[in-house]
């Protein structure tokens, strides 16, 4: 079976949390996003192609600009769905949405970082 997302696209690197340059090395040191103590630990360089993952000091603070619209994109439809389709009171819908976002937070932070570094680093096939 052919993979849906082809290697070489930025989507591949983001979906698999791989190095944007070689798409082989892992972006994160620990594969489990819910290992909360180490969820954002990244090696300084790609273990395969030695691409610099740190880029510059504070580089990943820019990932907040990626995670914010993603959170809004999930949160608003989720809240509206609860309020208008399931007739859940606003306050309860707020807390349910908050809980869902808290549970998704480690994944959101990782994917936001992956999207952010993919904006600046392009794929280059290894020879
Ligand atoms: Zn690499």
PDB file of C-alpha atoms and ligand atoms in Angstrom:
ATOM      1  CA  UNK A   1       0.000   0.000   0.000  1.00  0.00           C
ATOM      2  CA  UNK A   2       1.334   3.429  -0.967  1.00  0.00           C
ATOM      3  CA  UNK A   3       1.636   6.028   1.766  1.00  0.00           C
ATOM      4  CA  UNK A   4      -0.923   8.826   1.467  1.00  0.00           C
ATOM      5  CA  UNK A   5       1.551  11.629   2.100  1.00  0.00           C
ATOM      6  CA  UNK A   6       4.612  11.440  -0.116  1.00  0.00           C
ATOM      7  CA  UNK A   7       8.076  11.917   1.283  1.00  0.00           C
ATOM      8  CA  UNK A   8       9.541  15.178   0.108  1.00  0.00           C
ATOM      9  CA  UNK A   9       6.473  17.268   0.923  1.00  0.00           C
ATOM     10  CA  UNK A  10       6.351  19.528   3.945  1.00  0.00           C
ATOM     11  CA  UNK A  11       3.185  17.738   5.016  1.00  0.00           C
ATOM     12  CA  UNK A  12       5.173  14.499   5.353  1.00  0.00           C
ATOM     13  CA  UNK A  13       7.688  16.140   7.669  1.00  0.00           C
ATOM     14  CA  UNK A  14       4.918  17.722   9.757  1.00  0.00           C
ATOM     15  CA  UNK A  15       2.684  14.636   9.954  1.00  0.00           C
ATOM     16  CA  UNK A  16       5.560  12.355  10.918  1.00  0.00           C
ATOM     17  CA  UNK A  17       7.399  14.972  13.030  1.00  0.00           C
ATOM     18  CA  UNK A  18      10.546  14.414  10.992  1.00  0.00           C
ATOM     19  CA  UNK A  19      13.458  16.678  10.154  1.00  0.00           C
ATOM     20  CA  UNK A  20      12.312  19.088   7.409  1.00  0.00           C
ATOM     21  CA  UNK A  21      15.663  18.790   5.624  1.00  0.00           C
ATOM     22  CA  UNK A  22      16.132  14.999   5.269  1.00  0.00           C
ATOM     23  CA  UNK A  23      12.721  13.781   6.548  1.00  0.00           C
ATOM     24  CA  UNK A  24      14.413  10.847   8.266  1.00  0.00           C
ATOM     25  CA  UNK A  25      15.615  12.099  11.651  1.00  0.00           C
ATOM     26  CA  UNK A  26      13.064  12.638  14.418  1.00  0.00           C
ATOM     27  CA  UNK A  27      12.346  16.229  15.442  1.00  0.00           C
ATOM     28  CA  UNK A  28      11.735  15.203  19.060  1.00  0.00           C
ATOM     29  CA  UNK A  29      13.920  13.140  21.371  1.00  0.00           C
ATOM     30  CA  UNK A  30      10.979  11.246  22.903  1.00  0.00           C
ATOM     31  CA  UNK A  31       8.279   9.808  20.633  1.00  0.00           C
ATOM     32  CA  UNK A  32       5.525   9.962  23.298  1.00  0.00           C
ATOM     33  CA  UNK A  33       4.009  13.479  23.281  1.00  0.00           C
ATOM     34  CA  UNK A  34       2.389  12.787  26.657  1.00  0.00           C
ATOM     35  CA  UNK A  35       5.703  12.256  28.417  1.00  0.00           C
ATOM     36  CA  UNK A  36       5.084  15.740  29.812  1.00  0.00           C
ATOM     37  CA  UNK A  37       8.545  16.236  31.281  1.00  0.00           C
ATOM     38  CA  UNK A  38      10.244  15.660  27.929  1.00  0.00           C
ATOM     39  CA  UNK A  39       7.505  16.412  25.398  1.00  0.00           C
ATOM     40  CA  UNK A  40       9.345  19.380  23.846  1.00  0.00           C
ATOM     41  CA  UNK A  41      12.886  18.010  24.079  1.00  0.00           C
ATOM     42  CA  UNK A  42      14.503  18.238  20.672  1.00  0.00           C
ATOM     43  CA  UNK A  43      18.018  17.278  19.707  1.00  0.00           C
ATOM     44  CA  UNK A  44      20.197  20.290  18.808  1.00  0.00           C
ATOM     45  CA  UNK A  45      20.887  18.774  15.403  1.00  0.00           C
ATOM     46  CA  UNK A  46      19.199  16.178  13.210  1.00  0.00           C
ATOM     47  CA  UNK A  47      20.720  12.778  14.044  1.00  0.00           C
ATOM     48  CA  UNK A  48      20.741  11.884  10.319  1.00  0.00           C
ATOM     49  CA  UNK A  49      21.681  15.021   8.315  1.00  0.00           C
ATOM     50  CA  UNK A  50      22.885  17.323  11.159  1.00  0.00           C
ATOM     51  CA  UNK A  51      20.410  20.091  10.269  1.00  0.00           C
ATOM     52  CA  UNK A  52      20.372  22.676  13.069  1.00  0.00           C
ATOM     53  CA  UNK A  53      17.048  22.268  14.920  1.00  0.00           C
ATOM     54  CA  UNK A  54      17.665  25.218  17.246  1.00  0.00           C
ATOM     55  CA  UNK A  55      18.146  27.663  14.317  1.00  0.00           C
ATOM     56  CA  UNK A  56      18.495  30.673  16.675  1.00  0.00           C
ATOM     57  CA  UNK A  57      17.725  31.516  20.333  1.00  0.00           C
ATOM     58  CA  UNK A  58      13.977  31.692  20.913  1.00  0.00           C
ATOM     59  CA  UNK A  59      13.240  30.302  17.465  1.00  0.00           C
ATOM     60  CA  UNK A  60      10.253  28.235  18.605  1.00  0.00           C
ATOM     61  CA  UNK A  61       8.474  31.127  20.302  1.00  0.00           C
ATOM     62  CA  UNK A  62       7.296  31.856  16.748  1.00  0.00           C
ATOM     63  CA  UNK A  63       5.436  28.520  16.853  1.00  0.00           C
ATOM     64  CA  UNK A  64       2.889  30.288  19.070  1.00  0.00           C
ATOM     65  CA  UNK A  65       1.709  32.087  15.935  1.00  0.00           C
ATOM     66  CA  UNK A  66       1.037  28.689  14.420  1.00  0.00           C
ATOM     67  CA  UNK A  67      -0.671  27.105  17.424  1.00  0.00           C
ATOM     68  CA  UNK A  68      -2.989  30.060  18.064  1.00  0.00           C
ATOM     69  CA  UNK A  69      -5.005  29.750  14.803  1.00  0.00           C
ATOM     70  CA  UNK A  70      -5.050  25.950  15.169  1.00  0.00           C
ATOM     71  CA  UNK A  71      -6.534  26.282  18.662  1.00  0.00           C
ATOM     72  CA  UNK A  72      -9.140  28.765  17.399  1.00  0.00           C
ATOM     73  CA  UNK A  73      -9.931  26.456  14.462  1.00  0.00           C
ATOM     74  CA  UNK A  74     -10.658  23.589  16.893  1.00  0.00           C
ATOM     75  CA  UNK A  75     -12.076  25.483  19.873  1.00  0.00           C
ATOM     76  CA  UNK A  76     -14.792  27.581  18.229  1.00  0.00           C
ATOM     77  CA  UNK A  77     -16.441  24.768  16.203  1.00  0.00           C
ATOM     78  CA  UNK A  78     -16.202  22.502  19.262  1.00  0.00           C
ATOM     79  CA  UNK A  79     -17.907  25.052  21.504  1.00  0.00           C
ATOM     80  CA  UNK A  80     -20.563  25.889  18.903  1.00  0.00           C
ATOM     81  CA  UNK A  81     -21.260  22.195  18.318  1.00  0.00           C
ATOM     82  CA  UNK A  82     -21.828  21.619  22.022  1.00  0.00           C
ATOM     83  CA  UNK A  83     -24.017  24.688  22.494  1.00  0.00           C
ATOM     84  CA  UNK A  84     -26.181  24.465  19.377  1.00  0.00           C
ATOM     85  CA  UNK A  85     -26.267  20.738  18.548  1.00  0.00           C
ATOM     86  CA  UNK A  86     -26.191  19.163  21.990  1.00  0.00           C
ATOM     87  CA  UNK A  87     -27.848  22.006  23.892  1.00  0.00           C
ATOM     88  CA  UNK A  88     -25.099  22.027  26.508  1.00  0.00           C
ATOM     89  CA  UNK A  89     -25.074  25.173  28.713  1.00  0.00           C
ATOM     90  CA  UNK A  90     -22.400  27.718  27.770  1.00  0.00           C
ATOM     91  CA  UNK A  91     -20.393  27.385  30.998  1.00  0.00           C
ATOM     92  CA  UNK A  92     -20.271  23.587  30.750  1.00  0.00           C
ATOM     93  CA  UNK A  93     -19.337  23.806  27.042  1.00  0.00           C
ATOM     94  CA  UNK A  94     -16.552  26.221  27.995  1.00  0.00           C
ATOM     95  CA  UNK A  95     -15.087  23.810  30.541  1.00  0.00           C
ATOM     96  CA  UNK A  96     -15.438  20.778  28.242  1.00  0.00           C
ATOM     97  CA  UNK A  97     -13.666  22.716  25.472  1.00  0.00           C
ATOM     98  CA  UNK A  98     -10.975  23.784  27.926  1.00  0.00           C
ATOM     99  CA  UNK A  99     -10.449  20.166  28.976  1.00  0.00           C
ATOM    100  CA  UNK A 100     -10.240  18.982  25.356  1.00  0.00           C
ATOM    101  CA  UNK A 101      -7.674  21.680  24.558  1.00  0.00           C
ATOM    102  CA  UNK A 102      -5.625  20.779  27.632  1.00  0.00           C
ATOM    103  CA  UNK A 103      -5.537  17.135  26.539  1.00  0.00           C
ATOM    104  CA  UNK A 104      -4.555  18.134  22.973  1.00  0.00           C
ATOM    105  CA  UNK A 105      -1.959  20.694  24.095  1.00  0.00           C
ATOM    106  CA  UNK A 106       1.157  18.452  23.892  1.00  0.00           C
ATOM    107  CA  UNK A 107       0.243  17.426  20.335  1.00  0.00           C
ATOM    108  CA  UNK A 108      -0.568  21.018  19.335  1.00  0.00           C
ATOM    109  CA  UNK A 109       2.761  22.258  20.641  1.00  0.00           C
ATOM    110  CA  UNK A 110       4.690  19.568  18.770  1.00  0.00           C
ATOM    111  CA  UNK A 111       2.866  20.026  15.481  1.00  0.00           C
ATOM    112  CA  UNK A 112       3.141  23.808  15.769  1.00  0.00           C
ATOM    113  CA  UNK A 113       6.913  23.492  16.132  1.00  0.00           C
ATOM    114  CA  UNK A 114       7.032  21.109  13.171  1.00  0.00           C
ATOM    115  CA  UNK A 115       5.029  23.543  11.022  1.00  0.00           C
ATOM    116  CA  UNK A 116       7.183  26.463  12.169  1.00  0.00           C
ATOM    117  CA  UNK A 117      10.527  24.845  11.298  1.00  0.00           C
ATOM    118  CA  UNK A 118       9.077  23.658   7.976  1.00  0.00           C
ATOM    119  CA  UNK A 119       8.369  27.277   7.038  1.00  0.00           C
ATOM    120  CA  UNK A 120      12.093  28.024   7.188  1.00  0.00           C
ATOM    121  CA  UNK A 121      13.781  24.736   6.207  1.00  0.00           C
ATOM    122  CA  UNK A 122      13.211  22.948   2.897  1.00  0.00           C
ATOM    123  CA  UNK A 123      13.540  19.298   1.963  1.00  0.00           C
ATOM    124  CA  UNK A 124      16.630  18.146   0.173  1.00  0.00           C
ATOM    125  CA  UNK A 125      16.878  14.525  -0.969  1.00  0.00           C
ATOM    126  CA  UNK A 126      19.947  12.740   0.358  1.00  0.00           C
ATOM    127  CA  UNK A 127      22.247  11.352  -2.282  1.00  0.00           C
TER     128      UNK A 127
HETATM  129 ZN1  LIG B   1      17.700  15.632   8.925  1.00  0.00          ZN
END
